[in-house]
C-alpha cells in the first residue's frame, strides 16, 4: 500500500485546538509529569508529542515512530523512521504512556496481539497503553459513496481488532474522545484531493473526481461534524 503522507498536514488533526483537546484527554486518563517517558507508534508529524513535551516540560523528549519521515515534523520529539515492530524489538526503554492513535488498522489482524503484547512489555510499572480508533457509532466524517463503503470495511476491521485485544487483556477501560470540527468545504476537498485518509489511497483519479463532486453536492460551504474516537486503555499493573 502507498504511504499516508497528508493525514496531519495542516488539517484539523494538527490544529492547535485539536492537539490541546487531545492532550487534555490524555492527561485526564493517565497521570503524567515532567519525568514521564512517552512513546507514540505511528506518530505522523509528531504534533501531539511536541505539544505534550512543552506543556509538561518533559525532561526527556518523547519518542515517535513512523514509516514516513515528514519534512514539517515537530522539533520537540525524537523521531525514529522505522517499523513499529523493529523499534520495539531493539528498544530497551520503558514508557509511562504508549499511544497508538489511528494507526493500529495498518497492521494485519494476525499481528495485533504481537504488537499489543510487545507494547505492554515496554510499559513502566504504572504505565498505560492507549489505543485509539474511529468510533463508528458517533463519528460523522464527510464521505462520498465509495469512500463510505471503504470506511465501513475499515470500521469492521477496527471492531475485530478491539475484540481481539479485549479478549486477551484484563481490565481494559473504554473512553471516548470527541472533537467538533468546523471546516470550509473547499479545505476538506483539498484534503480529499491529497488522500488524507488511508481509505482514499487506492482510489484512481476518476473515482476521486467523482467523489469530490458528490461531496460538493452533499455538504454545505462550511461543514460541521463530530470526529469521535474510541480509546482502549491497557494498564501494566492490571
Ligand atoms: C492515520 S496516521 C495517524 C498519525 C497520528 N497517530 C495521528 O493520529 O495524528 C497513521 C500513521 O501510522 C504510520 N504507520 C503505518 N504503519 C506503520 C508501522 N508498521 N510502523 C510505524 N508506523 C506506521 C503511517 O505512516 C501514518 O503516519
mmCIF file of C-alpha atoms and ligand atoms in Angstrom:
data_model
loop_
_atom_site.group_PDB
_atom_site.id
_atom_site.type_symbol
_atom_site.label_atom_id
_atom_site.label_comp_id
_atom_site.label_asym_id
_atom_site.label_seq_id
_atom_site.Cartn_x
_atom_site.Cartn_y
_atom_site.Cartn_z
ATOM 1 C CA UNK A 1 0.000 0.000 0.000
ATOM 2 C CA UNK A 2 1.296 3.534 -0.761
ATOM 3 C CA UNK A 3 2.294 5.573 2.292
ATOM 4 C CA UNK A 4 -0.037 8.030 4.005
ATOM 5 C CA UNK A 5 1.503 11.493 3.563
ATOM 6 C CA UNK A 6 -1.163 14.096 4.322
ATOM 7 C CA UNK A 7 -3.064 12.892 7.399
ATOM 8 C CA UNK A 8 -1.904 15.665 9.730
ATOM 9 C CA UNK A 9 -0.588 18.025 7.068
ATOM 10 C CA UNK A 10 -2.283 21.288 8.145
ATOM 11 C CA UNK A 11 -5.647 19.626 8.766
ATOM 12 C CA UNK A 12 -7.898 19.840 11.872
ATOM 13 C CA UNK A 13 -5.858 16.862 13.120
ATOM 14 C CA UNK A 14 -2.843 19.124 13.550
ATOM 15 C CA UNK A 15 -4.762 22.242 14.633
ATOM 16 C CA UNK A 16 -3.917 23.881 17.970
ATOM 17 C CA UNK A 17 -7.458 23.240 19.277
ATOM 18 C CA UNK A 18 -7.423 19.560 18.343
ATOM 19 C CA UNK A 19 -3.956 18.883 19.763
ATOM 20 C CA UNK A 20 -4.740 20.729 23.010
ATOM 21 C CA UNK A 21 -8.033 18.952 23.433
ATOM 22 C CA UNK A 22 -6.385 15.575 22.725
ATOM 23 C CA UNK A 23 -3.612 16.218 25.251
ATOM 24 C CA UNK A 24 -6.216 17.195 27.859
ATOM 25 C CA UNK A 25 -7.832 13.805 27.242
ATOM 26 C CA UNK A 26 -4.502 12.003 27.663
ATOM 27 C CA UNK A 27 -3.679 13.792 30.909
ATOM 28 C CA UNK A 28 -7.159 13.134 32.276
ATOM 29 C CA UNK A 29 -6.733 9.418 31.694
ATOM 30 C CA UNK A 30 -3.060 8.979 32.578
ATOM 31 C CA UNK A 31 -1.257 10.951 35.260
ATOM 32 C CA UNK A 32 1.831 12.445 33.669
ATOM 33 C CA UNK A 33 4.573 14.731 34.963
ATOM 34 C CA UNK A 34 7.896 16.175 33.803
ATOM 35 C CA UNK A 35 9.641 12.820 34.389
ATOM 36 C CA UNK A 36 7.243 10.826 32.210
ATOM 37 C CA UNK A 37 8.531 8.819 29.247
ATOM 38 C CA UNK A 38 6.168 8.777 26.268
ATOM 39 C CA UNK A 39 6.117 6.789 23.021
ATOM 40 C CA UNK A 40 3.827 7.311 20.013
ATOM 41 C CA UNK A 41 3.601 4.497 17.476
ATOM 42 C CA UNK A 42 2.630 5.863 14.050
ATOM 43 C CA UNK A 43 3.330 9.427 15.213
ATOM 44 C CA UNK A 44 2.932 11.175 11.827
ATOM 45 C CA UNK A 45 4.401 14.693 12.154
ATOM 46 C CA UNK A 46 4.651 14.346 15.937
ATOM 47 C CA UNK A 47 2.425 17.339 16.711
ATOM 48 C CA UNK A 48 0.907 15.603 19.739
ATOM 49 C CA UNK A 49 4.303 14.634 21.150
ATOM 50 C CA UNK A 50 5.791 18.069 20.509
ATOM 51 C CA UNK A 51 2.978 19.845 22.305
ATOM 52 C CA UNK A 52 2.992 17.429 25.247
ATOM 53 C CA UNK A 53 6.754 17.950 25.626
ATOM 54 C CA UNK A 54 6.367 21.721 26.027
ATOM 55 C CA UNK A 55 3.136 21.599 28.053
ATOM 56 C CA UNK A 56 4.516 19.193 30.678
ATOM 57 C CA UNK A 57 8.086 20.496 30.385
ATOM 58 C CA UNK A 58 9.185 16.890 29.937
ATOM 59 C CA UNK A 59 12.816 16.263 30.870
ATOM 60 C CA UNK A 60 13.081 13.547 28.252
ATOM 61 C CA UNK A 61 11.965 14.224 24.713
ATOM 62 C CA UNK A 62 9.134 11.840 23.825
ATOM 63 C CA UNK A 63 9.814 9.284 21.087
ATOM 64 C CA UNK A 64 7.762 8.890 17.915
ATOM 65 C CA UNK A 65 7.992 6.012 15.443
ATOM 66 C CA UNK A 66 6.709 6.169 11.879
ATOM 67 C CA UNK A 67 7.434 4.654 8.470
ATOM 68 C CA UNK A 68 7.248 8.103 6.860
ATOM 69 C CA UNK A 69 9.732 10.874 7.614
ATOM 70 C CA UNK A 70 7.837 14.127 7.010
ATOM 71 C CA UNK A 71 9.657 17.401 6.322
ATOM 72 C CA UNK A 72 7.453 19.564 8.558
ATOM 73 C CA UNK A 73 7.735 17.457 11.724
ATOM 74 C CA UNK A 74 7.570 18.977 15.201
ATOM 75 C CA UNK A 75 11.001 19.640 16.706
ATOM 76 C CA UNK A 76 10.216 18.661 20.266
ATOM 77 C CA UNK A 77 10.407 14.909 19.949
ATOM 78 C CA UNK A 78 12.834 12.198 18.907
ATOM 79 C CA UNK A 79 11.794 10.706 15.602
ATOM 80 C CA UNK A 80 12.587 7.119 14.605
ATOM 81 C CA UNK A 81 11.895 6.316 10.985
ATOM 82 C CA UNK A 82 11.232 2.631 11.297
ATOM 83 C CA UNK A 83 8.576 -0.035 11.523
ATOM 84 C CA UNK A 84 6.909 -0.316 14.946
ATOM 85 C CA UNK A 85 7.971 -3.967 15.389
ATOM 86 C CA UNK A 86 11.566 -3.220 14.530
ATOM 87 C CA UNK A 87 11.642 -0.376 17.061
ATOM 88 C CA UNK A 88 10.030 -2.455 19.814
ATOM 89 C CA UNK A 89 12.474 -5.297 19.169
ATOM 90 C CA UNK A 90 15.606 -3.224 19.682
ATOM 91 C CA UNK A 91 14.231 -0.740 22.232
ATOM 92 C CA UNK A 92 15.350 -1.158 25.845
ATOM 93 C CA UNK A 93 13.497 1.824 27.403
ATOM 94 C CA UNK A 94 10.291 1.607 29.436
ATOM 95 C CA UNK A 95 7.457 4.084 28.820
ATOM 96 C CA UNK A 96 4.807 5.510 31.131
ATOM 97 C CA UNK A 97 2.498 6.118 28.217
ATOM 98 C CA UNK A 98 2.375 4.478 24.800
ATOM 99 C CA UNK A 99 -0.067 5.911 22.264
ATOM 100 C CA UNK A 100 -1.228 4.128 19.129
ATOM 101 C CA UNK A 101 -3.582 6.635 17.552
ATOM 102 C CA UNK A 102 -5.494 5.804 14.372
ATOM 103 C CA UNK A 103 -2.651 3.534 13.335
ATOM 104 C CA UNK A 104 -3.436 0.004 14.548
ATOM 105 C CA UNK A 105 -5.569 -0.801 11.468
ATOM 106 C CA UNK A 106 -2.388 -0.576 9.349
ATOM 107 C CA UNK A 107 -1.253 -3.864 10.911
ATOM 108 C CA UNK A 108 -2.554 -7.269 9.784
ATOM 109 C CA UNK A 109 -5.064 -8.855 12.172
ATOM 110 C CA UNK A 110 -2.714 -11.727 12.970
ATOM 111 C CA UNK A 111 -0.055 -9.258 14.183
ATOM 112 C CA UNK A 112 -2.290 -7.227 16.509
ATOM 113 C CA UNK A 113 -1.696 -9.323 19.612
ATOM 114 C CA UNK A 114 2.030 -9.449 18.990
ATOM 115 C CA UNK A 115 2.068 -5.656 18.718
ATOM 116 C CA UNK A 116 -0.117 -5.091 21.773
ATOM 117 C CA UNK A 117 1.837 -7.562 23.928
ATOM 118 C CA UNK A 118 5.100 -6.067 22.810
ATOM 119 C CA UNK A 119 3.868 -2.584 23.799
ATOM 120 C CA UNK A 120 2.586 -3.954 27.113
ATOM 121 C CA UNK A 121 6.046 -5.396 27.853
ATOM 122 C CA UNK A 122 7.530 -1.980 27.111
ATOM 123 C CA UNK A 123 5.424 -0.168 29.742
ATOM 124 C CA UNK A 124 6.844 1.010 33.057
ATOM 125 C CA UNK A 125 5.326 -0.274 36.313
ATOM 126 C CA UNK A 126 2.388 2.159 36.256
ATOM 127 C CA UNK A 127 2.421 2.602 32.507
ATOM 128 C CA UNK A 128 -0.575 2.691 30.209
ATOM 129 C CA UNK A 129 -1.078 1.765 26.573
ATOM 130 C CA UNK A 130 -3.800 3.802 24.852
ATOM 131 C CA UNK A 131 -5.104 2.596 21.501
ATOM 132 C CA UNK A 132 -7.367 4.941 19.541
ATOM 133 C CA UNK A 133 -9.594 4.101 16.603
ATOM 134 C CA UNK A 134 -12.595 5.818 14.994
ATOM 135 C CA UNK A 135 -15.824 5.496 16.971
ATOM 136 C CA UNK A 136 -18.077 4.493 14.090
ATOM 137 C CA UNK A 137 -21.241 5.000 16.154
ATOM 138 C CA UNK A 138 -20.552 8.706 16.684
ATOM 139 C CA UNK A 139 -18.099 9.829 14.035
ATOM 140 C CA UNK A 140 -19.547 11.863 11.176
ATOM 141 C CA UNK A 141 -16.594 12.061 8.767
ATOM 142 C CA UNK A 142 -17.849 13.597 5.490
ATOM 143 C CA UNK A 143 -17.677 10.996 2.731
ATOM 144 C CA UNK A 144 -18.748 10.170 -0.809
ATOM 145 C CA UNK A 145 -20.396 6.820 -1.546
ATOM 146 C CA UNK A 146 -17.312 4.766 -2.449
ATOM 147 C CA UNK A 147 -15.393 6.307 0.433
ATOM 148 C CA UNK A 148 -18.213 5.432 2.823
ATOM 149 C CA UNK A 149 -18.092 1.783 1.661
ATOM 150 C CA UNK A 150 -14.365 1.635 2.337
ATOM 151 C CA UNK A 151 -14.907 3.292 5.701
ATOM 152 C CA UNK A 152 -17.442 0.613 6.664
ATOM 153 C CA UNK A 153 -14.899 -2.108 5.793
ATOM 154 C CA UNK A 154 -12.304 -0.288 7.861
ATOM 155 C CA UNK A 155 -14.746 0.006 10.804
ATOM 156 C CA UNK A 156 -15.290 -3.760 10.671
ATOM 157 C CA UNK A 157 -11.540 -4.311 10.901
ATOM 158 C CA UNK A 158 -11.280 -1.864 13.819
ATOM 159 C CA UNK A 159 -14.052 -3.697 15.601
ATOM 160 C CA UNK A 160 -12.296 -7.069 15.080
ATOM 161 C CA UNK A 161 -9.066 -5.546 16.382
ATOM 162 C CA UNK A 162 -10.771 -4.232 19.533
ATOM 163 C CA UNK A 163 -12.419 -7.628 20.121
ATOM 164 C CA UNK A 164 -9.098 -9.429 19.748
ATOM 165 C CA UNK A 165 -7.410 -7.103 22.219
ATOM 166 C CA UNK A 166 -10.223 -7.130 24.750
ATOM 167 C CA UNK A 167 -10.411 -10.941 24.866
ATOM 168 C CA UNK A 168 -6.692 -11.165 25.540
ATOM 169 C CA UNK A 169 -6.154 -8.464 28.164
ATOM 170 C CA UNK A 170 -7.840 -7.964 31.545
ATOM 171 C CA UNK A 171 -9.427 -4.776 32.786
ATOM 172 C CA UNK A 172 -9.470 -2.802 29.588
ATOM 173 C CA UNK A 173 -11.007 0.634 30.021
ATOM 174 C CA UNK A 174 -13.054 2.252 27.268
ATOM 175 C CA UNK A 175 -13.195 6.031 26.846
ATOM 176 C CA UNK A 176 -14.274 8.349 24.085
ATOM 177 C CA UNK A 177 -12.529 11.360 22.643
ATOM 178 C CA UNK A 178 -14.857 13.737 20.797
ATOM 179 C CA UNK A 179 -13.932 16.806 18.792
ATOM 180 C CA UNK A 180 -16.231 19.192 16.948
ATOM 181 C CA UNK A 181 -14.803 20.013 13.547
ATOM 182 C CA UNK A 182 -15.771 23.120 11.592
ATOM 183 C CA UNK A 183 -14.125 23.200 8.196
ATOM 184 C CA UNK A 184 -14.610 25.002 4.904
ATOM 185 C CA UNK A 185 -15.819 22.605 2.227
ATOM 186 C CA UNK A 186 -13.006 23.895 -0.012
ATOM 187 C CA UNK A 187 -10.398 22.891 2.562
ATOM 188 C CA UNK A 188 -11.961 19.490 3.128
ATOM 189 C CA UNK A 189 -11.993 18.865 -0.620
ATOM 190 C CA UNK A 190 -8.288 19.717 -0.716
ATOM 191 C CA UNK A 191 -7.754 17.086 1.995
ATOM 192 C CA UNK A 192 -9.682 14.535 -0.073
ATOM 193 C CA UNK A 193 -7.573 15.508 -3.101
ATOM 194 C CA UNK A 194 -4.427 14.850 -1.085
ATOM 195 C CA UNK A 195 -5.866 11.490 0.037
ATOM 196 C CA UNK A 196 -5.600 12.451 3.696
ATOM 197 C CA UNK A 197 -7.085 9.198 4.999
ATOM 198 C CA UNK A 198 -5.834 5.684 4.175
ATOM 199 C CA UNK A 199 -9.141 4.539 2.633
ATOM 200 C CA UNK A 200 -8.515 7.055 -0.201
ATOM 201 C CA UNK A 201 -5.040 5.804 -1.076
ATOM 202 C CA UNK A 202 -6.180 3.215 -3.596
ATOM 203 C CA UNK A 203 -8.773 5.312 -5.437
ATOM 204 C CA UNK A 204 -7.895 6.326 -9.004
ATOM 205 C CA UNK A 205 -8.200 9.903 -10.346
ATOM 206 C CA UNK A 206 -11.643 9.325 -11.878
ATOM 207 C CA UNK A 207 -13.058 7.942 -8.630
ATOM 208 C CA UNK A 208 -11.593 10.834 -6.666
ATOM 209 C CA UNK A 209 -13.019 13.496 -9.036
ATOM 210 C CA UNK A 210 -16.462 11.846 -8.896
ATOM 211 C CA UNK A 211 -16.220 11.705 -5.104
ATOM 212 C CA UNK A 212 -15.283 15.390 -4.876
ATOM 213 C CA UNK A 213 -18.363 16.270 -6.927
ATOM 214 C CA UNK A 214 -20.532 14.159 -4.611
ATOM 215 C CA UNK A 215 -19.171 15.993 -1.567
ATOM 216 C CA UNK A 216 -19.823 19.372 -3.263
ATOM 217 C CA UNK A 217 -23.453 18.368 -3.812
ATOM 218 C CA UNK A 218 -23.962 16.785 -0.395
ATOM 219 C CA UNK A 219 -22.368 19.216 2.077
ATOM 220 C CA UNK A 220 -22.658 22.972 2.773
ATOM 221 C CA UNK A 221 -19.826 25.503 2.275
ATOM 222 C CA UNK A 222 -18.955 25.225 5.945
ATOM 223 C CA UNK A 223 -19.031 21.628 7.179
ATOM 224 C CA UNK A 224 -19.656 20.923 10.857
ATOM 225 C CA UNK A 225 -19.206 17.381 12.091
ATOM 226 C CA UNK A 226 -18.107 15.263 15.029
ATOM 227 C CA UNK A 227 -14.791 13.424 14.993
ATOM 228 C CA UNK A 228 -15.074 10.700 17.604
ATOM 229 C CA UNK A 229 -12.525 8.121 18.734
ATOM 230 C CA UNK A 230 -12.736 5.060 20.990
ATOM 231 C CA UNK A 231 -9.789 4.700 23.328
ATOM 232 C CA UNK A 232 -8.838 1.320 24.774
ATOM 233 C CA UNK A 233 -6.584 1.683 27.779
ATOM 234 C CA UNK A 234 -4.477 -1.241 28.949
ATOM 235 C CA UNK A 235 -2.640 -0.764 32.244
ATOM 236 C CA UNK A 236 0.586 -2.529 33.064
ATOM 237 C CA UNK A 237 -0.448 -3.107 36.660
ATOM 238 C CA UNK A 238 -3.825 -4.827 35.932
HETATM 239 C C1 LIG B 1 -3.613 7.759 10.186
HETATM 240 S S1 LIG B 1 -1.960 8.162 10.569
HETATM 241 C C2 LIG B 1 -2.064 8.649 12.263
HETATM 242 C C3 LIG B 1 -0.955 9.588 12.669
HETATM 243 C C4 LIG B 1 -1.042 10.064 14.133
HETATM 244 N N1 LIG B 1 -1.018 8.937 15.053
HETATM 245 C C5 LIG B 1 -2.274 10.892 14.339
HETATM 246 O O1 LIG B 1 -3.305 10.350 14.788
HETATM 247 O O2 LIG B 1 -2.260 12.078 14.016
HETATM 248 C C6 LIG B 1 -1.198 6.558 10.689
HETATM 249 C C7 LIG B 1 0.318 6.614 10.743
HETATM 250 O O3 LIG B 1 0.832 5.302 11.038
HETATM 251 C C8 LIG B 1 2.036 5.115 10.302
HETATM 252 N N2 LIG B 1 2.304 3.663 10.212
HETATM 253 C C9 LIG B 1 1.637 2.742 9.498
HETATM 254 N N3 LIG B 1 2.189 1.525 9.644
HETATM 255 C C10 LIG B 1 3.253 1.670 10.497
HETATM 256 C C11 LIG B 1 4.235 0.772 11.025
HETATM 257 N N4 LIG B 1 4.219 -0.528 10.701
HETATM 258 N N5 LIG B 1 5.176 1.270 11.843
HETATM 259 C C12 LIG B 1 5.196 2.592 12.165
HETATM 260 N N6 LIG B 1 4.280 3.490 11.691
HETATM 261 C C13 LIG B 1 3.333 3.042 10.862
HETATM 262 C C14 LIG B 1 1.712 5.788 8.978
HETATM 263 O O4 LIG B 1 2.884 6.101 8.241
HETATM 264 C C15 LIG B 1 0.947 7.028 9.429
HETATM 265 O O5 LIG B 1 1.799 8.139 9.647
#
